[in-house]
Short mmCIF file of C-alpha atoms in Angstrom, two decimals:
data_model
loop_
_atom_site.label_atom_id
_atom_site.label_comp_id
_atom_site.label_asym_id
_atom_site.label_seq_id
_atom_site.Cartn_x
_atom_site.Cartn_y
_atom_site.Cartn_z
CA MET A 24 -0.02 -0.02 0.01
CA ALA A 25 2.05 2.93 -1.28
CA VAL A 26 0.96 6.46 -0.85
CA THR A 27 2.63 9.74 -1.88
CA VAL A 28 3.19 12.16 0.98
CA SER A 29 3.66 15.82 0.14
CA ILE A 30 6.13 17.49 2.60
CA PRO A 31 5.99 21.26 3.36
CA THR A 32 9.19 23.31 3.18
CA ILE A 33 9.59 23.50 6.94
CA LEU A 34 9.70 19.75 7.34
CA ARG A 35 12.04 18.97 4.35
CA THR A 36 15.01 18.96 6.66
CA HIS A 37 13.71 15.52 7.68
CA THR A 38 13.43 14.28 4.06
CA GLY A 39 16.74 15.46 2.68
CA GLY A 40 15.05 18.33 0.92
CA GLN A 41 12.49 16.07 -0.93
CA LYS A 42 9.11 17.66 -1.69
CA SER A 43 7.32 14.34 -1.67
CA VAL A 44 8.14 10.84 -0.47
CA GLU A 45 6.53 7.48 -0.64
CA ALA A 46 5.16 5.71 2.46
CA LYS A 47 3.12 2.66 3.36
CA GLY A 48 0.10 2.08 5.57
CA SER A 49 -3.68 1.64 5.55
CA THR A 50 -4.33 4.44 8.12
CA LEU A 51 -2.73 7.83 8.51
CA ALA A 52 -1.23 6.60 11.82
CA GLU A 53 0.52 3.73 9.96
CA VAL A 54 1.72 6.12 7.27
CA ILE A 55 3.22 8.33 9.88
CA GLU A 56 4.94 5.36 11.61
CA ASP A 57 6.40 4.42 8.21
CA LEU A 58 7.50 8.02 7.58
CA GLU A 59 9.23 8.07 10.99
CA ALA A 60 11.12 4.83 10.20
CA ASN A 61 12.59 6.35 7.01
CA HIS A 62 12.69 10.06 7.91
CA GLY A 63 13.35 10.26 11.64
CA GLY A 64 11.88 13.14 13.53
CA LEU A 65 8.86 13.68 11.37
CA LYS A 66 6.44 11.98 13.76
CA ALA A 67 7.14 14.38 16.59
CA ARG A 68 6.42 17.28 14.27
CA LEU A 69 2.98 15.83 13.37
CA VAL A 70 1.70 13.99 16.45
CA LYS A 71 1.44 15.08 20.02
CA GLU A 72 0.08 12.89 22.83
CA GLY A 73 -1.59 10.52 20.51
CA SER A 74 -3.35 12.96 18.21
CA LEU A 75 -2.41 15.34 15.33
CA HIS A 76 -0.84 18.66 16.31
CA ARG A 77 -3.45 21.34 16.31
CA PHE A 78 -1.38 23.54 13.99
CA VAL A 79 -0.64 20.87 11.34
CA ASN A 80 -3.19 20.28 8.65
CA VAL A 81 -3.19 16.84 6.96
CA TYR A 82 -5.32 15.95 3.97
CA VAL A 83 -5.93 12.60 2.32
CA ASN A 84 -6.46 13.49 -1.31
CA ASP A 85 -8.82 16.47 -0.99
CA GLU A 86 -10.12 15.73 2.46
CA ASP A 87 -9.07 17.32 5.73
CA VAL A 88 -8.49 14.27 7.98
CA ARG A 89 -10.00 16.14 10.99
CA PHE A 90 -13.34 15.25 9.31
CA ALA A 91 -12.25 11.71 8.34
CA GLY A 92 -11.13 10.16 11.65
CA GLY A 93 -7.89 11.96 12.35
CA LEU A 94 -5.04 9.48 12.77
CA GLU A 95 -7.44 6.66 12.03
CA ALA A 96 -8.32 8.10 8.59
CA ALA A 97 -8.14 5.35 5.96
CA VAL A 98 -5.66 5.59 3.15
CA LYS A 99 -5.33 3.33 0.16
CA ASP A 100 -2.83 2.60 -2.56
CA GLY A 101 -2.31 5.60 -4.77
CA ASP A 102 -3.65 8.19 -2.31
CA THR A 103 -1.89 11.45 -1.81
CA VAL A 104 -1.31 12.66 1.78
CA THR A 105 -0.63 16.37 2.01
CA ILE A 106 0.90 17.96 5.08
CA LEU A 107 0.52 21.71 5.44
CA PRO A 108 1.54 23.77 8.47
CA ALA A 109 -1.49 25.83 9.55
CA VAL A 110 -0.94 29.51 8.90
CA ALA A 111 -1.94 31.17 12.12
CA GLY A 112 -0.84 33.64 14.75
CA GLY A 113 -2.08 36.40 16.91
CA MET B 24 14.56 43.18 1.83
CA LEU B 25 11.03 43.01 0.51
CA VAL B 26 10.46 44.67 -2.83
CA ILE B 27 6.75 44.95 -3.51
CA ARG B 28 4.45 46.72 -5.91
CA ARG B 29 2.35 49.58 -4.57
CA ASP B 30 -1.03 48.07 -5.72
CA LEU B 31 -0.23 44.98 -3.66
CA VAL B 32 0.54 47.08 -0.57
CA ASP B 33 -2.72 48.94 -1.15
CA ALA B 34 -4.68 45.68 -1.45
CA MET B 35 -3.30 44.38 1.91
CA VAL B 36 -4.07 47.65 3.66
CA ALA B 37 -7.58 47.74 2.16
CA HIS B 38 -8.23 44.16 3.33
CA ALA B 39 -7.00 44.98 6.81
CA ARG B 40 -9.20 48.07 6.98
CA ARG B 41 -12.20 46.11 5.75
CA ASP B 42 -11.92 43.42 8.31
CA HIS B 43 -11.09 45.70 11.27
CA PRO B 44 -11.52 45.15 14.25
CA ASP B 45 -10.99 41.47 13.35
CA GLU B 46 -7.57 40.42 12.04
CA ALA B 47 -7.31 40.06 8.28
CA CYS B 48 -4.85 37.55 6.67
CA GLY B 49 -3.75 36.31 3.31
CA ILE B 50 -0.81 35.69 1.02
CA ILE B 51 0.77 37.01 -2.10
CA ALA B 52 1.98 34.29 -4.37
CA GLY B 53 4.95 34.56 -6.70
CA PRO B 54 7.03 32.39 -9.02
CA GLU B 55 9.11 29.84 -7.16
CA GLY B 56 12.66 31.20 -6.63
CA SER B 57 11.75 34.75 -7.76
CA ASP B 58 11.13 36.31 -4.36
CA ARG B 59 8.67 38.56 -6.24
CA PRO B 60 5.13 38.86 -4.87
CA GLU B 61 2.62 38.96 -7.72
CA ARG B 62 -0.76 37.35 -7.10
CA PHE B 63 -2.83 38.76 -4.22
CA ILE B 64 -4.90 36.09 -2.42
CA PRO B 65 -6.90 37.37 0.62
CA MET B 66 -7.86 34.49 2.87
CA ASP B 67 -10.69 33.98 5.39
CA ASN B 68 -9.73 34.30 8.96
CA ALA B 69 -11.39 31.11 10.32
CA GLU B 70 -11.06 32.42 13.86
CA ARG B 71 -12.90 35.82 13.02
CA SER B 72 -11.05 37.31 15.98
CA PRO B 73 -9.50 40.67 16.90
CA THR B 74 -6.54 38.89 18.48
CA PHE B 75 -5.92 35.72 16.48
CA TYR B 76 -5.97 34.52 12.90
CA ARG B 77 -5.93 31.17 11.20
CA PHE B 78 -6.37 30.29 7.49
CA ASP B 79 -9.39 28.16 6.81
CA ALA B 80 -7.93 24.69 6.26
CA ALA B 81 -10.04 23.84 3.23
CA GLU B 82 -9.34 27.16 1.57
CA GLN B 83 -5.61 26.81 2.33
CA PHE B 84 -5.49 23.42 0.72
CA LYS B 85 -7.20 24.72 -2.41
CA VAL B 86 -4.90 27.74 -2.71
CA TRP B 87 -1.71 25.71 -2.02
CA ARG B 88 -2.67 23.19 -4.65
CA GLU B 89 -3.25 25.99 -7.11
CA MET B 90 0.19 27.44 -6.31
CA ASP B 91 1.71 23.94 -6.81
CA ARG B 92 0.15 23.78 -10.24
CA ASN B 93 1.45 27.22 -11.17
CA ASP B 94 4.97 26.67 -9.68
CA GLU B 95 4.32 29.42 -7.20
CA VAL B 96 5.17 29.81 -3.52
CA PRO B 97 3.73 32.11 -0.81
CA VAL B 98 6.27 34.90 -1.17
CA VAL B 99 4.38 37.10 1.31
CA VAL B 100 2.21 35.97 4.28
CA TYR B 101 0.34 38.91 5.71
CA HIS B 102 -1.97 39.63 8.57
CA SER B 103 -3.16 42.59 10.56
CA HIS B 104 -2.90 43.68 14.13
CA THR B 105 -5.87 45.78 14.98
CA ALA B 106 -4.92 47.11 18.46
CA THR B 107 -1.14 46.71 18.60
CA GLU B 108 1.91 47.70 16.53
CA ALA B 109 2.97 45.88 13.39
CA TYR B 110 5.41 43.59 15.13
CA PRO B 111 5.12 39.70 15.32
CA SER B 112 3.42 38.50 18.52
CA ARG B 113 4.64 35.49 20.45
CA THR B 114 2.03 33.35 18.76
CA ASP B 115 3.02 34.67 15.35
CA VAL B 116 6.54 33.47 16.01
CA ALA B 117 5.42 30.11 17.49
CA TYR B 118 3.32 29.18 14.46
CA ALA B 119 5.44 30.64 11.68
CA GLY B 120 5.79 27.72 9.30
CA GLU B 121 7.07 29.32 6.05
CA PRO B 122 10.78 29.97 6.52
CA ASP B 123 11.14 31.40 3.00
CA ALA B 124 8.16 33.85 3.28
CA HIS B 125 8.22 37.60 3.99
CA TYR B 126 5.86 37.95 7.03
CA VAL B 127 4.12 41.26 6.51
CA LEU B 128 2.33 42.89 9.46
CA VAL B 129 -0.26 45.73 8.91
CA SER B 130 -1.43 47.64 11.98
CA THR B 131 -4.78 49.28 11.76
CA ARG B 132 -4.96 50.58 15.33
CA ASP B 133 -4.66 54.17 13.99
CA PRO B 134 -7.79 54.79 11.82
CA GLU B 135 -5.86 57.45 9.77
CA GLN B 136 -2.42 56.06 9.39
CA HIS B 137 -1.60 52.41 8.89
CA GLU B 138 1.76 50.86 9.77
CA LEU B 139 3.31 48.17 7.44
CA ARG B 140 6.44 46.24 8.27
CA SER B 141 8.06 43.06 7.06
CA TYR B 142 9.95 40.24 8.80
CA ARG B 143 11.63 36.92 8.29
CA ILE B 144 10.70 34.37 10.96
CA VAL B 145 12.96 31.37 11.01
CA ASP B 146 13.37 28.88 13.84
CA GLY B 147 11.69 31.26 16.35
CA VAL B 148 13.98 34.18 15.41
CA VAL B 149 12.39 37.46 14.07
CA THR B 150 14.43 39.59 11.76
CA GLU B 151 12.94 42.81 10.49
CA GLU B 152 13.77 43.84 6.86
CA PRO B 153 13.36 46.99 4.87
CA VAL B 154 10.36 47.29 2.55
CA GLU B 155 10.84 48.97 -0.88
CA VAL B 156 7.53 49.91 -2.55
CA VAL B 157 7.83 50.17 -6.26
CA GLU B 158 5.41 51.04 -9.11
CA SER B 159 6.60 48.21 -11.24
CA TYR B 160 9.09 45.37 -10.88
CA MET B 161 10.55 46.19 -14.30
CA PHE B 162 12.61 49.05 -12.85
CA ALA B 163 13.22 47.72 -9.41
CA HIS B 164 16.59 46.64 -8.23
CA THR B 165 16.26 42.91 -7.80
CA GLY B 166 19.77 41.82 -6.97
CA SER B 167 23.44 42.07 -7.90
CA ASP B 168 22.94 40.10 -11.15
CA ASP B 169 20.36 42.64 -12.27
CA THR B 170 20.37 43.41 -15.93
CA PRO B 171 18.17 45.89 -17.73
CA ASP B 172 15.12 44.53 -19.53
CA CYS B 173 15.77 46.77 -22.53
CA PRO B 174 19.03 47.85 -24.19
#
């Protein structure tokens, strides 16, 4: 089950500068574990205390995973997972 | 240094005035690697708050995908402060996620006179930079390898 993960500029230090990488898994949580195995440090930037960081947006294809089960969101072969840091401030 | 066209500055200020007293936010996209802001994209402040802003996640996805297709990047990320000066707040620094962007702050606390300043925010460090407002990029100084467009 290979998916393409699109990596934002700020996290590319973990992927050797690559804009997108391949990962495996049938849920977002599994994809993140697989990312961590190959690109150490990514998981801590995405997950905090068992759920997605509040200021990271993750989409499976076009859908915001917050409305699709969060870390349990299903992914399938050929899907695209997009990570975008939320643009926010005070 | 941020070199930016006057009409884009006017558009940011107009957006900030329009949404006052809530914070306004948006980006100006430009060709990847150019450092030249060109396409003005006002965004919804999903927080609709006078002290906080956050891009709507669905709108952000749509805009970012469009930029990808056009080989564009967010050259400028702007937002307004409606009661304080145009300097990044602690939360601005904590959430700054675009190390290559110019973070432009517009303060609308004075109803007559706006304040507009620009910063780089990288790894929690804020560096203010000069802003040069130009009528057109054609005549602007854009670097040491600058060559005239016409002979």
